[in-house]
Amino acid sequence: MHHNFEQYADTAFSVHQAALEHPSAIALVDSGKSVTFGELDSLVQNRRKSLCRPAQGRPYVLVGKNTLDVFITLYALLEEKIPFLLLHPTLTEHEKEEQLAQIRTVSDPIPEGVAAVLMTSGTTGKAKPAMLTRAALAASAWSSAQNIELSTKDAWLMSLSVSRIGGLSILTRSLAARSRVVLFPHFCAREFIRALKENTVTLASIVPTMLSKLLEEFPDFKPEKSLRAILLGGSSAGESLLNRAKTQGIPIMTTYGMTETASNVATSAYSERLTLGAKARANTLAELSVRNGTLHVRGPMRMAGYWGHPLLDNDAWFDTGDIASLDKDGSLTIYARRTDLIVTGGENVYPAEVENVLTRITGVREALVLGLPDKTWGAVVTALLVAQAEPLPEKTLKEALVEKLAPYKRPRRIVWVKHLPVNSAGKLNRNPDVLTGLTLTTLHYTR
């Protein structure tokens, strides 16, 4: 076991070292063109010479596009031990400027050892700059490899933006294992299937909305035998979606993690990737604890802290704010992100639970549940629904809900939509603003 992850990172995250070990192994595949570690090494060494170095204690700011050029810069920064701050490529100029203005107000220098500063989603208020050290990224990569062993034969499809921890961790894990990364600029179901096939992809990481689109557009999709697993994370996936995928032979591993924990800290077992109802458990070295209903995490992969805020002690627990439970066998259930929880009339409603009931109703393809602010109730349970064919009659919907949900959990407002709203990370957007301009129907229940 690598207890000294700083030392491990020096070897693991060095393209030069990888080139010495496996010069002819493929490091990257970009639009069908392969780049070996030997070739990548010379590109990275040239980039190291031409890097415009930031002032001491400041990060190198980079828009995280999934391109060869951006990756070469990232490898060079890792090799030079220069901290980088990644901006999401879909941000508008106004949003980028807002984030950069926020960063400029931080006068504290970035602590020694920090590799990446990533802006967390910021579902409420401003995004926060989470600092991940080289050691944290290395611990995360090593911990992941205890469940999913990687070799030079593996190819991981970069189907998430490298500006998000889910994408960046593909780059770091693959470099540490000397396996290859297949660049994938923007998710589209048809291109995703084509990329899996043409590049003999063995692993991919996606979020539930991507899986849903894939099965909606290609209901008969069956993966190539070369695909070992698809890691599914970012938000909770409905049981019906997971079961459907696994029944079709799509090897799914559910994951739980966040920017602050340098990617996933809980994953379902590799051996259970086709097992229905497989639960995520803590990764090696990650410790999970539920206190007062919320999940706390600690371990060497945890962030150093938010830039401009006090640093966390090495052995401090991080309160994720996510409402969860841990079974005796260590399996983790996430009921809701704290920001997603709906409090209506003093009762707690978990959107995922209501969505699971809704998507089991014949005729409902997808559902998104959120709280519509209300003076009387605090929030009203509201559902956006995507029909399998035509919207269901109100009577049918109400009868199904009355049988399955307590009165306070039942959606009081509904609207049928063509697609569920997502944010820049491709996760379902539960901000009540998504209801602007939509005509809501009120459901009245007789019992």
mmCIF file of C-alpha atoms in Angstrom, residues 12-15 27-28 37 40 44 62 64-79 84 86 116 137 141 150 156-183 205 263:
data_model
loop_
_atom_site.group_PDB
_atom_site.id
_atom_site.type_symbol
_atom_site.label_atom_id
_atom_site.label_comp_id
_atom_site.label_asym_id
_atom_site.label_seq_id
_atom_site.Cartn_x
_atom_site.Cartn_y
_atom_site.Cartn_z
ATOM 1 C CA ALA A 12 2.369 8.080 -11.110
ATOM 2 C CA PHE A 13 1.684 11.499 -12.655
ATOM 3 C CA SER A 14 4.882 11.769 -14.698
ATOM 4 C CA VAL A 15 4.447 11.330 -18.455
ATOM 5 C CA ALA A 27 -1.404 7.174 -23.985
ATOM 6 C CA LEU A 28 -4.118 9.067 -25.840
ATOM 7 C CA PHE A 37 3.704 7.723 -24.218
ATOM 8 C CA LEU A 40 3.369 12.415 -25.610
ATOM 9 C CA VAL A 44 4.813 17.582 -22.822
ATOM 10 C CA LEU A 62 -7.275 26.835 -18.001
ATOM 11 C CA GLY A 64 -11.074 22.494 -19.423
ATOM 12 C CA LYS A 65 -11.892 21.464 -22.970
ATOM 13 C CA ASN A 66 -11.433 17.798 -23.851
ATOM 14 C CA THR A 67 -8.744 18.450 -26.450
ATOM 15 C CA LEU A 68 -5.213 17.155 -26.980
ATOM 16 C CA ASP A 69 -3.803 20.665 -26.511
ATOM 17 C CA VAL A 70 -5.464 21.118 -23.093
ATOM 18 C CA PHE A 71 -4.335 17.639 -21.988
ATOM 19 C CA ILE A 72 -0.708 18.342 -22.944
ATOM 20 C CA THR A 73 -0.858 21.516 -20.826
ATOM 21 C CA LEU A 74 -2.366 19.588 -17.886
ATOM 22 C CA TYR A 75 0.342 16.902 -18.058
ATOM 23 C CA ALA A 76 3.010 19.632 -18.215
ATOM 24 C CA LEU A 77 1.535 21.407 -15.171
ATOM 25 C CA LEU A 78 1.427 18.134 -13.219
ATOM 26 C CA GLU A 79 5.051 17.453 -14.118
ATOM 27 C CA PHE A 84 -4.083 24.736 -12.103
ATOM 28 C CA LEU A 86 -10.056 24.603 -14.394
ATOM 29 C CA ALA A 116 -5.869 21.358 -8.880
ATOM 30 C CA LEU A 137 -5.448 12.772 -6.566
ATOM 31 C CA ALA A 141 -6.335 6.872 -8.315
ATOM 32 C CA LEU A 150 -6.075 -1.031 -14.985
ATOM 33 C CA TRP A 156 -11.058 4.891 -20.717
ATOM 34 C CA LEU A 157 -13.464 7.072 -22.696
ATOM 35 C CA MET A 158 -13.259 10.705 -21.567
ATOM 36 C CA SER A 159 -17.005 11.314 -21.855
ATOM 37 C CA LEU A 160 -17.075 13.885 -19.005
ATOM 38 C CA SER A 161 -15.423 17.314 -19.094
ATOM 39 C CA VAL A 162 -11.885 17.316 -17.695
ATOM 40 C CA SER A 163 -12.891 20.490 -15.811
ATOM 41 C CA ARG A 164 -15.021 18.290 -13.529
ATOM 42 C CA ILE A 165 -13.498 15.850 -11.047
ATOM 43 C CA GLY A 166 -15.182 12.928 -12.841
ATOM 44 C CA GLY A 167 -13.231 13.836 -15.987
ATOM 45 C CA LEU A 168 -9.949 14.904 -14.358
ATOM 46 C CA SER A 169 -9.811 11.648 -12.394
ATOM 47 C CA ILE A 170 -9.997 9.645 -15.662
ATOM 48 C CA LEU A 171 -6.838 11.474 -16.761
ATOM 49 C CA THR A 172 -4.990 10.908 -13.451
ATOM 50 C CA ARG A 173 -6.088 7.261 -13.016
ATOM 51 C CA SER A 174 -5.132 6.397 -16.574
ATOM 52 C CA LEU A 175 -1.751 8.113 -16.348
ATOM 53 C CA ALA A 176 -0.991 6.339 -13.050
ATOM 54 C CA ALA A 177 -1.875 2.966 -14.643
ATOM 55 C CA ARG A 178 -0.137 3.765 -17.993
ATOM 56 C CA SER A 179 -3.445 3.024 -19.729
ATOM 57 C CA ARG A 180 -4.946 5.135 -22.485
ATOM 58 C CA VAL A 181 -7.540 7.891 -22.560
ATOM 59 C CA VAL A 182 -9.865 8.239 -25.541
ATOM 60 C CA LEU A 183 -10.755 11.892 -26.050
ATOM 61 C CA SER A 205 -17.778 7.319 -16.961
ATOM 62 C CA SER A 263 -13.927 11.784 -7.280
#
